XYZ file of C-alpha atoms in Angstrom:
686
model
C -13.549 -16.682 5.458
C -15.964 -16.704 8.420
C -14.290 -14.018 10.494
C -14.979 -14.003 14.199
C -17.556 -11.170 14.508
C -15.932 -9.891 17.678
C -12.899 -8.862 15.556
C -15.173 -6.733 13.409
C -16.413 -4.567 16.252
C -13.202 -3.697 18.119
C -13.740 -0.598 20.167
C -11.147 1.971 19.118
C -11.803 4.168 22.129
C -8.868 2.690 24.020
C -6.422 3.747 21.302
C -3.986 6.132 23.070
C -2.959 7.952 19.943
C -6.635 8.429 19.009
C -7.241 9.961 22.463
C -4.370 12.317 21.899
C -5.615 13.351 18.466
C -9.062 14.064 19.945
C -7.529 17.107 21.626
C -6.809 18.540 18.192
C -10.007 17.644 16.474
C -12.447 20.505 15.939
C -16.127 20.194 15.038
C -17.176 23.145 12.802
C -20.751 21.994 12.212
C -23.256 24.313 13.919
C -20.640 27.006 14.714
C -20.504 30.603 13.465
C -18.086 31.402 10.588
C -15.085 33.430 11.702
C -11.683 34.611 10.538
C -8.571 32.876 11.805
C -8.455 35.545 14.509
C -11.968 34.675 15.671
C -13.867 37.613 14.209
C -17.385 36.614 13.181
C -18.222 36.977 9.496
C -21.466 38.457 8.218
C -20.907 37.953 4.480
C -18.778 35.257 2.876
C -20.083 35.508 -0.664
C -19.111 38.948 -2.008
C -15.979 41.072 -1.869
C -16.030 44.550 -0.474
C -16.602 47.057 -3.347
C -16.992 50.779 -3.888
C -20.602 50.466 -4.958
C -22.140 47.218 -6.245
C -20.572 47.687 -9.684
C -17.434 49.363 -8.430
C -13.862 48.150 -7.880
C -12.871 45.970 -4.941
C -11.200 47.653 -1.960
C -7.828 46.798 -0.394
C -9.343 47.054 3.010
C -11.234 43.774 2.448
C -9.199 41.941 5.108
C -11.553 38.962 5.086
C -11.029 38.313 1.323
C -7.285 38.829 1.658
C -7.031 36.241 4.470
C -9.259 33.744 2.661
C -7.631 33.997 -0.763
C -3.996 34.271 0.497
C -4.518 31.075 2.524
C -6.044 29.298 -0.486
C -3.180 30.066 -2.897
C -0.541 29.080 -0.327
C -2.218 26.130 1.423
C -0.614 23.333 -0.539
C 2.770 22.369 0.960
C 5.366 20.746 -1.323
C 4.380 17.157 -2.118
C 6.639 14.204 -1.540
C 9.204 13.723 -4.317
C 8.276 9.974 -4.253
C 5.329 8.410 -2.463
C 3.200 11.465 -3.232
C 0.039 9.468 -3.846
C -1.005 7.946 -0.536
C -3.658 7.252 2.013
C -3.835 6.486 5.751
C -5.748 4.843 8.547
C -5.306 4.351 12.273
C -5.196 1.165 14.284
C -3.323 -0.931 16.797
C -0.649 -3.622 17.023
C -1.007 -6.576 19.394
C 2.020 -8.595 20.314
C 1.610 -12.358 20.027
C 4.631 -13.491 22.123
C 7.495 -12.032 24.108
C 10.530 -11.298 21.903
C 12.708 -10.285 24.848
C 15.237 -13.015 23.981
C 16.249 -11.052 20.903
C 15.153 -7.459 21.491
C 14.435 -5.107 24.408
C 11.937 -3.101 22.376
C 9.204 -2.415 24.836
C 6.207 -2.994 22.605
C 7.451 -6.586 21.879
C 8.020 -7.715 25.458
C 4.612 -8.986 26.546
C 1.994 -11.192 24.813
C -1.222 -9.219 24.411
C 0.450 -5.780 24.684
C -1.242 -3.285 22.354
C 0.397 -0.262 20.686
C -1.456 2.495 18.839
C -0.249 3.177 15.279
C -1.018 4.949 12.028
C -0.296 3.597 8.581
C 0.185 5.273 5.218
C 0.075 3.376 1.950
C 1.510 4.965 -1.225
C 2.657 4.503 -4.775
C 6.032 5.754 -5.876
C 6.108 7.158 -9.410
C 3.036 9.318 -9.727
C 2.163 12.680 -8.227
C -0.695 13.219 -5.736
C -3.178 13.478 -8.626
C -2.304 10.142 -10.248
C -4.344 7.009 -9.908
C -4.212 4.215 -7.316
C -4.056 1.092 -9.534
C -1.019 2.010 -11.679
C 1.556 -0.718 -12.055
C 4.108 0.481 -9.532
C 6.072 -0.216 -6.365
C 3.781 0.305 -3.386
C 4.910 1.234 0.092
C 3.503 0.955 3.586
C 4.797 3.080 6.428
C 3.667 2.202 9.964
C 4.236 4.615 12.801
C 4.046 2.827 16.167
C 3.320 5.232 19.046
C 5.197 3.286 21.717
C 5.829 4.224 25.318
C 9.529 4.631 24.449
C 8.913 6.990 21.517
C 7.809 6.666 17.908
C 8.964 3.720 15.871
C 8.644 3.945 12.088
C 8.662 0.646 10.156
C 8.703 1.348 6.421
C 8.090 -1.508 4.005
C 7.420 -2.023 0.342
C 5.231 -4.535 -1.542
C 8.170 -6.691 -2.678
C 11.225 -8.051 -0.879
C 13.889 -6.437 -3.089
C 14.966 -2.904 -3.965
C 15.952 -1.459 -7.344
C 19.357 -0.121 -6.261
C 22.141 -1.431 -3.991
C 23.637 1.861 -3.067
C 21.846 5.097 -1.949
C 24.054 7.138 -4.258
C 21.977 5.824 -7.199
C 18.568 6.481 -5.735
C 18.191 9.988 -7.225
C 19.220 8.591 -10.610
C 16.701 5.760 -10.666
C 13.899 8.078 -9.491
C 14.798 10.673 -12.131
C 14.669 7.928 -14.717
C 11.459 6.334 -13.330
C 9.351 9.456 -13.016
C 7.732 11.232 -15.949
C 9.920 12.542 -18.698
C 11.382 16.059 -18.190
C 10.219 17.402 -21.582
C 6.495 16.666 -21.491
C 5.941 15.277 -17.938
C 4.503 12.108 -19.552
C 3.670 9.385 -18.582
C 2.018 9.950 -15.280
C 2.175 7.086 -12.784
C 4.060 4.792 -15.119
C 7.640 3.942 -15.958
C 6.637 2.862 -19.446
C 9.031 5.165 -21.298
C 12.521 5.184 -22.762
C 14.407 6.779 -19.938
C 13.381 4.324 -17.265
C 14.008 1.282 -19.383
C 17.366 2.727 -20.530
C 18.272 2.912 -16.847
C 17.232 -0.708 -16.278
C 19.272 -1.918 -19.262
C 22.237 0.083 -18.074
C 22.054 -1.029 -14.435
C 21.436 -4.781 -14.201
C 21.004 -4.612 -10.394
C 17.615 -2.960 -11.230
C 16.257 -5.982 -13.082
C 15.266 -7.969 -9.980
C 12.830 -5.381 -8.537
C 11.552 -4.494 -12.011
C 10.720 -8.183 -12.535
C 8.611 -8.168 -9.367
C 6.842 -4.953 -10.470
C 6.065 -6.560 -13.895
C 4.575 -9.536 -12.094
C 1.176 -9.556 -10.356
C 2.880 -7.989 -7.346
C 2.948 -4.623 -9.169
C -0.858 -4.283 -9.405
C -2.316 -5.229 -6.032
C -6.075 -5.851 -5.689
C -6.329 -3.870 -2.435
C -4.160 -2.342 0.275
C -5.938 -4.859 2.516
C -4.377 -7.665 0.426
C -0.842 -6.325 0.130
C 2.193 -8.147 1.527
C 5.157 -5.924 2.281
C 8.779 -6.288 3.384
C 11.292 -4.033 5.144
C 13.848 -4.686 2.385
C 16.643 -3.402 4.551
C 18.399 -5.469 7.185
C 18.088 -4.133 10.737
C 19.327 -5.351 14.113
C 17.413 -6.627 17.086
C 19.423 -6.069 20.331
C 18.431 -7.686 23.630
C 19.062 -6.429 27.168
C 22.308 -8.430 27.276
C 23.684 -6.505 24.353
C 23.440 -9.444 21.911
C 22.459 -8.454 18.359
C 20.601 -10.412 15.669
C 20.044 -9.521 12.023
C 16.360 -9.003 11.259
C 14.086 -8.334 8.368
C 10.357 -7.576 8.716
C 7.413 -8.640 6.639
C 3.647 -7.749 6.949
C 1.383 -10.652 5.835
C -2.233 -9.674 5.124
C -4.696 -12.055 6.819
C -6.876 -11.965 3.662
C -3.961 -13.160 1.526
C -2.052 -11.425 -1.228
C -4.087 -10.840 -4.362
C -3.835 -8.775 -7.550
C -5.648 -7.130 -10.383
C -5.200 -8.099 -14.004
C -3.302 -5.596 -16.099
C -6.365 -4.712 -18.174
C -8.390 -4.202 -14.950
C -5.723 -1.985 -13.352
C -5.579 0.242 -16.419
C -9.356 0.544 -16.795
C -9.935 1.137 -13.090
C -7.389 3.977 -13.250
C -9.823 5.852 -15.381
C -13.141 4.674 -13.929
C -12.181 5.124 -10.265
C -8.663 6.595 -9.705
C -9.301 6.394 -5.911
C -10.025 2.653 -6.021
C -7.588 1.575 -3.341
C -8.257 4.350 -0.872
C -11.985 3.973 -1.334
C -11.684 0.228 -0.765
C -9.686 0.720 2.444
C -12.064 3.308 3.841
C -15.218 1.364 3.024
C -13.899 -1.805 4.638
C -13.154 0.027 7.894
C -16.561 1.740 7.817
C -18.210 -1.668 7.475
C -16.246 -3.153 10.424
C -14.237 -5.451 8.197
C -10.992 -4.202 9.751
C -7.893 -4.911 7.654
C -5.497 -7.163 9.478
C -1.798 -7.910 8.943
C 0.499 -10.266 10.856
C 3.985 -9.005 11.474
C 6.678 -11.532 10.765
C 10.401 -11.415 11.412
C 13.298 -13.347 9.771
C 16.223 -13.656 12.142
C 19.848 -14.476 11.399
C 22.489 -14.675 14.185
C 25.433 -12.293 13.604
C 27.789 -15.261 13.337
C 25.813 -16.559 10.324
C 26.286 -13.379 8.272
C 28.184 -15.211 5.521
C 26.323 -18.510 5.696
C 24.186 -17.998 2.538
C 24.950 -17.858 -1.123
C 23.659 -14.234 -1.214
C 24.695 -11.217 0.868
C 22.179 -10.661 3.643
C 22.989 -6.943 3.562
C 22.154 -6.637 -0.076
C 18.761 -4.840 -0.391
C 18.342 -6.171 -3.970
C 18.192 -9.718 -2.587
C 15.345 -11.451 -0.738
C 15.736 -13.747 2.226
C 13.970 -16.994 1.212
C 11.348 -18.013 3.729
C 12.179 -21.633 3.129
C 15.792 -21.020 4.334
C 15.117 -18.269 6.926
C 11.616 -18.917 8.335
C 9.191 -16.098 9.039
C 8.188 -15.993 12.678
C 4.863 -14.269 13.258
C 5.075 -12.068 16.300
C 2.004 -9.869 16.240
C -0.959 -8.480 14.380
C -1.897 -5.047 13.162
C -5.596 -4.114 12.920
C -6.749 -0.967 11.199
C -9.977 0.094 12.831
C -10.186 3.955 12.587
C -10.575 6.010 9.388
C -8.812 9.298 9.233
C -10.951 12.470 9.645
C -8.749 14.846 7.642
C -6.537 13.735 4.790
C -4.116 16.672 4.920
C -3.383 16.561 8.663
C -3.428 12.801 9.123
C -1.985 11.504 5.811
C -0.294 14.264 3.876
C 1.531 15.514 6.999
C 2.451 12.213 8.497
C 6.249 11.926 8.386
C 8.191 8.654 8.375
C 11.863 8.034 8.919
C 13.589 4.665 9.297
C 15.953 6.377 11.784
C 12.963 6.613 14.195
C 13.630 3.477 16.224
C 13.355 2.505 19.928
C 15.819 0.803 22.151
C 16.200 -2.784 21.044
C 16.176 -1.964 17.313
C 19.308 -0.894 15.510
C 20.912 -0.618 12.061
C 23.066 -2.958 10.074
C 25.667 -1.935 7.512
C 23.107 -2.252 4.712
C 24.297 0.603 2.461
C 20.862 1.655 1.331
C 19.590 1.721 4.919
C 22.535 3.899 5.862
C 21.627 6.393 3.112
C 17.920 6.378 4.077
C 18.819 7.325 7.652
C 19.935 10.739 6.242
C 17.488 11.369 3.444
C 14.064 11.138 5.180
C 14.554 13.829 7.827
C 15.744 16.332 5.215
C 12.708 15.557 3.091
C 10.279 16.229 5.887
C 12.011 19.499 6.850
C 11.830 20.619 3.229
C 8.082 19.837 3.100
C 6.875 20.970 6.477
C 9.599 22.898 8.272
C 11.876 21.992 11.203
C 9.004 21.507 13.645
C 7.143 18.858 11.705
C 7.561 16.483 14.650
C 5.206 18.683 16.700
C 2.292 18.153 14.313
C -0.385 16.066 16.036
C -0.018 13.066 13.675
C 3.742 12.908 14.235
C 3.780 13.720 17.989
C 4.681 10.772 20.263
C 2.296 9.806 22.998
C 5.134 9.751 25.534
C 6.584 12.995 26.901
C 9.493 14.487 24.962
C 11.971 17.135 26.102
C 15.021 18.678 24.466
C 16.679 22.012 23.918
C 15.023 22.899 20.577
C 13.078 26.163 20.926
C 12.685 27.923 17.595
C 11.826 27.564 13.920
C 8.772 28.317 11.755
C 5.405 27.142 13.138
C 6.723 26.479 16.627
C 3.590 26.426 18.739
C 4.906 24.580 21.854
C 5.724 27.118 24.578
C 8.798 25.914 26.491
C 8.973 28.028 29.649
C 12.547 27.069 30.568
C 15.193 29.763 29.987
C 18.169 27.352 29.835
C 18.206 25.719 26.392
C 21.568 24.088 26.179
C 23.099 20.884 27.409
C 25.805 20.695 30.055
C 24.522 23.419 32.380
C 24.405 24.241 36.083
C 21.526 26.684 36.215
C 18.974 23.920 35.475
C 20.899 21.091 37.097
C 21.918 19.916 33.606
C 18.352 19.137 32.550
C 16.858 17.914 30.357
C 19.226 15.052 31.350
C 20.452 12.042 29.521
C 19.277 8.546 30.442
C 21.620 5.564 30.847
C 20.908 2.588 28.522
C 20.011 0.362 31.477
C 17.213 2.817 32.354
C 15.867 3.071 28.770
C 18.249 5.442 26.987
C 18.893 4.540 23.395
C 22.363 3.069 22.736
C 23.766 2.303 19.315
C 24.988 -1.263 18.931
C 28.804 -1.291 19.000
C 29.283 -2.868 15.593
C 32.831 -3.804 14.637
C 34.018 -1.640 11.750
C 37.215 -2.088 9.790
C 38.560 -1.503 6.329
C 39.814 1.288 4.110
C 37.738 4.309 3.223
C 36.607 3.614 -0.405
C 33.826 4.320 -2.859
C 32.773 0.835 -3.872
C 30.562 -2.121 -2.999
C 31.127 -5.649 -1.872
C 31.844 -8.174 -4.576
C 29.159 -10.356 -3.004
C 26.498 -7.923 -4.267
C 27.345 -8.568 -7.911
C 25.217 -11.663 -8.641
C 22.371 -9.925 -10.504
C 20.542 -12.885 -12.063
C 20.389 -15.858 -9.690
C 17.521 -14.581 -7.551
C 15.506 -13.213 -10.506
C 15.824 -16.688 -12.033
C 14.614 -18.219 -8.751
C 11.627 -15.852 -8.672
C 10.787 -16.835 -12.270
C 11.064 -20.508 -11.482
C 8.720 -20.089 -8.533
C 5.802 -18.590 -10.497
C 2.853 -20.575 -11.775
C 2.252 -20.628 -15.574
C -0.535 -18.058 -15.160
C 1.752 -15.746 -13.119
C 4.487 -16.142 -15.712
C 2.026 -15.137 -18.445
C 1.004 -12.038 -16.563
C 4.649 -11.117 -16.062
C 5.253 -11.479 -19.785
C 2.277 -9.177 -20.408
C 3.738 -6.637 -17.946
C 7.091 -6.575 -19.676
C 5.561 -6.532 -23.124
C 3.207 -3.636 -22.363
C 5.813 -1.466 -20.635
C 8.597 -2.155 -23.189
C 6.118 -1.791 -25.986
C 5.775 1.848 -25.031
C 9.564 2.427 -25.480
C 10.335 4.205 -28.728
C 14.086 3.345 -28.875
C 14.568 -0.008 -30.576
C 18.042 -0.146 -29.052
C 16.671 0.175 -25.520
C 14.044 -2.455 -26.209
C 16.728 -4.803 -27.505
C 19.038 -4.181 -24.517
C 16.280 -5.066 -22.117
C 15.380 -8.314 -23.997
C 19.101 -9.276 -23.886
C 19.126 -8.515 -20.141
C 15.979 -10.660 -19.623
C 17.628 -13.602 -21.335
C 19.774 -13.965 -18.229
C 16.650 -14.784 -16.293
C 14.804 -16.939 -18.820
C 15.375 -17.351 -22.561
C 11.726 -18.188 -23.258
C 10.554 -15.114 -21.316
C 12.985 -12.922 -23.278
C 12.101 -14.495 -26.639
C 8.348 -14.011 -26.236
C 8.810 -10.402 -25.082
C 11.176 -9.828 -28.047
C 8.550 -11.070 -30.478
C 5.844 -8.897 -28.838
C 7.884 -5.713 -28.997
C 9.503 -6.167 -32.354
C 13.202 -6.852 -31.642
C 15.607 -9.736 -32.182
C 15.318 -12.866 -30.062
C 18.286 -13.113 -27.607
C 21.153 -15.531 -28.304
C 22.312 -16.018 -24.738
C 20.834 -18.450 -22.208
C 19.579 -18.014 -18.714
C 21.722 -18.646 -15.665
C 21.806 -22.342 -14.766
C 19.633 -22.158 -11.651
C 16.694 -24.539 -10.992
C 15.830 -23.516 -7.416
C 12.298 -22.373 -6.673
C 10.476 -21.319 -3.519
C 6.673 -21.585 -3.159
C 6.652 -18.538 -0.844
C 7.458 -16.282 -3.815
C 4.265 -17.205 -5.675
C 1.006 -15.585 -4.648
C -0.936 -18.483 -6.130
C 1.011 -21.088 -4.158
C 1.359 -19.324 -0.812
C -1.662 -17.070 -0.333
C -4.994 -18.034 1.338
C -8.228 -17.316 -0.506
C -11.422 -16.138 1.177
C -14.882 -14.881 0.138
C -14.805 -12.447 3.113
C -14.899 -8.794 1.889
C -14.969 -9.779 -1.772
C -17.401 -7.434 -3.581
C -20.340 -8.883 -5.503
C -22.225 -6.794 -8.004
C -25.972 -7.746 -8.034
C -27.492 -6.989 -11.486
C -31.139 -6.632 -10.902
C -34.458 -5.039 -11.950
C -38.109 -5.127 -10.768
C -40.072 -8.374 -10.545
C -37.285 -10.554 -9.240
C -37.978 -13.648 -7.172
C -37.975 -12.050 -3.756
C -37.547 -15.199 -1.543
C -34.740 -16.560 -3.718
C -32.749 -13.340 -3.952
C -33.279 -12.435 -0.302
C -32.006 -15.838 0.748
C -28.894 -15.502 -1.383
C -28.082 -11.966 -0.250
C -28.607 -12.917 3.425
C -26.214 -15.855 3.058
C -23.580 -13.652 1.354
C -23.832 -11.087 4.120
C -23.443 -13.807 6.787
C -20.203 -14.772 5.065
C -18.921 -11.198 5.120
C -19.246 -10.734 1.375
C -19.726 -7.068 0.335
C -22.855 -6.523 -1.839
C -23.492 -3.771 -4.318
C -26.981 -3.524 -5.869
C -26.740 -2.301 -9.496
C -29.587 -1.416 -11.806
C -30.559 1.098 -14.450
C -31.613 3.913 -12.055
C -31.011 4.853 -8.411
C -33.843 4.279 -6.004
C -35.296 0.835 -5.309
C -36.164 -2.323 -7.126
C -39.180 -4.354 -6.076
C -39.551 -8.115 -6.212
C -42.609 -10.191 -7.161
C -43.477 -10.514 -3.492
C -42.922 -6.904 -2.573
C -39.351 -7.254 -1.380
C -37.593 -3.916 -1.911
C -33.825 -3.447 -2.420
C -32.023 -0.140 -2.459
C -30.057 0.467 -5.656
C -26.562 1.763 -4.727
C -25.135 2.185 -8.238
C -26.286 2.326 -11.789
C -24.759 0.813 -14.892
C -23.609 4.322 -15.637
C -21.905 5.023 -12.279
C -20.487 1.523 -11.737
C -18.488 -0.865 -13.853
C -17.761 -4.631 -14.083
C -14.171 -3.625 -13.273
C -15.106 -2.405 -9.810
C -16.567 -5.710 -8.494
C -14.911 -9.041 -7.843
C -17.886 -11.164 -8.976
C -21.428 -10.956 -10.317
C -24.835 -12.180 -9.150
C -27.029 -12.031 -12.264
C -30.666 -11.703 -11.383
C -32.262 -9.665 -14.227
C -35.771 -8.247 -14.057
C -37.989 -5.588 -15.620
C -37.214 -1.914 -16.144
C -38.536 0.912 -18.291
C -35.848 0.581 -20.945
C -35.708 -3.204 -21.089
C -33.510 -3.657 -24.148
C -30.848 -1.298 -22.826
C -31.009 -3.016 -19.406
C -30.457 -6.425 -20.963
C -27.531 -5.119 -23.018
C -25.883 -3.621 -19.928
C -26.115 -6.945 -18.105
C -24.624 -8.790 -21.056
C -21.758 -6.326 -21.140
C -21.095 -6.891 -17.424
C -21.230 -10.640 -17.877
C -18.892 -10.445 -20.853
C -16.240 -8.523 -18.956
C -16.519 -10.590 -15.759
C -16.213 -13.811 -17.770
C -13.238 -12.436 -19.735
C -11.461 -11.606 -16.503
C -12.068 -15.046 -15.002
C -14.371 -13.759 -12.264
C -16.991 -15.882 -10.475
C -20.531 -15.426 -11.739
C -23.632 -16.547 -9.843
C -26.821 -16.905 -11.909
C -30.293 -16.690 -10.376
C -33.036 -18.784 -11.867
C -34.319 -15.673 -13.683
C -30.880 -14.754 -15.042
C -30.047 -17.806 -17.172
C -30.865 -16.050 -20.418
C -27.890 -13.796 -19.886
C -25.360 -16.686 -19.988
C -24.781 -17.896 -23.502
C -23.287 -21.367 -23.722
C -21.322 -22.671 -26.642
C -18.704 -25.216 -27.470
C -16.043 -22.470 -27.003
C -16.752 -21.835 -23.311
C -16.644 -24.287 -20.381
C -18.432 -21.974 -17.925
C -15.820 -22.578 -15.219
C -16.713 -20.516 -12.189
C -20.304 -19.937 -13.307
C -22.788 -21.233 -10.656
C -26.488 -21.662 -11.538
C -29.256 -21.459 -8.907
C -31.909 -23.278 -10.958
C -32.564 -26.687 -9.496
C -29.484 -26.313 -7.277
C -30.125 -26.608 -3.523
C -26.453 -25.972 -2.821
C -26.228 -22.750 -4.818
C -25.356 -20.544 -1.871
C -22.442 -22.674 -0.748
C -21.155 -23.222 -4.265
C -21.382 -19.552 -5.144
C -19.508 -18.470 -1.970
C -16.878 -21.143 -2.711
C -16.463 -19.657 -6.191
C -16.215 -16.146 -4.795
C -13.445 -17.332 -2.469
C -11.487 -18.815 -5.383
C -11.609 -15.340 -7.048
C -10.357 -16.389 -10.498
C -10.948 -19.395 -12.743
C -7.831 -19.593 -14.901
C -9.066 -22.806 -16.647
C -12.034 -20.883 -18.044
C -12.451 -20.953 -21.813
């Protein structure tokens, strides 16, 4: 993808939230060391003692302050979404949406709104690894002129439960086992799969997690949906059902299961490092915001319940309208204050956005605020990352860590001493007004009968996948269920899968050592191309990472020409050799070595450019290259071969060399190699 270079060099200086955060940023470099009270410190290496070999003294106030802060500085981590990472950016509106919503940031084409985003996994704690097979989430906080708007989304269009009452249960089952706290960042254990077998509504989302969607290649290539059904409300008081989706401009792409597992050990920070490096290089991640709209009068038009969070809205039936683009162009400066302390809540909306009767959404409106108060105290909204850019006034005055000094003495509503201020604002002047939904019925604990079709949409999802995607999904189920010790639980899940597809269930049954199912799948033949990454996603070479395997004595003009062409196309290049330093070509061309075979891995690059060359330990060097080539070939990755690198590619009647591009006697090598890089995988490779 030849990106417009102007989009790579957007000036973030006009980001209003960034300007606000600048007032809180402190530069410590070049400054004297002090206590928190500002007292300069003369010694920060030794405690105060009674003689050099004597006991420490209680009067060592500096040590006490330093150590007491250290042992108390970690606040409680999130119960879910503990592993996460953030960046800042902006949203630009494509077109006015005033016909369906009065939300201010969606009124004018070209209007820009500052934002921050946090990506996260669900199951693992903060110390887990990025690439685990898991549900991933993306929270976006828009700092609008009408207040903060939090749009929370996940990397699949369906949720695991249909009622918030069951959320604690599924999370207890999904997270690590209570007895040994194993496994970390994985639901591959008996309790989770027992929950799935006992709660068939969970199968749909689990099927998505077992597909390629559960192991995304990059946060930059992650599609995500709001899951819940919200309302758009226009200035005439007319409401429309809406669901949101973020579509990455680079397309939606995934790792292979073997890659995800190996990367978890090689580089547990793979996704956050990828995001940060892309922004540093000016390859700003971009996502288009889409909306699916359903008039209120069409609530019962479809053969699924549009308020059911365990069901997707097919794009082929309810088109996605792209209404704007998010660009992430600023890296965070401090993980704790800008990512760990950022607080999202789906209840944070602006006039023009409201709530449907989606039961899970109704439960989420309560849970999030309580979670943030538990983690950070009642004044978490005053933290710089959570503070709106517009003025805010209310009668809240106290609570731990309250640093705002409100000088007013009247702190209650309905008063005469302060002319009843802060005052309320009528809806026609921008005050938030809840949409007057019609509500009727008896007070019951129950759910709509229309929620109880658990297998039609999972069957549609399966029908929509390509053969390769189906094979990956089978591997996902087989790996996870293969970790389950209880044969009964394994059998129950196979029997449940048979409702989706008998062949799927039968293959998994054989892989995990249980009986093949006797029942057949639901009789549904519908499929939607939008559900398949392979069918619906664009493919680009832009920002794909190429590992250049190289030593001294390479053909300077040839290699320099290739690397220059790759850089022009926005391909990320990583020079890999046996030692750090430089490698020198036959013509004196020098290249800086960024990684060694020891510090890098074939799992950490998307493709290879095999050059070869001469090093001190030649035999080991050659073996390392062969190992890289073997793994790249096994994982269907593109491989470019310089004229000097042909000896590293062994041909035989058992391989067809699909996706391997040779430079020797090939004037079109550069174009062919970039085309292969864009394709990313060659599934027809043997």
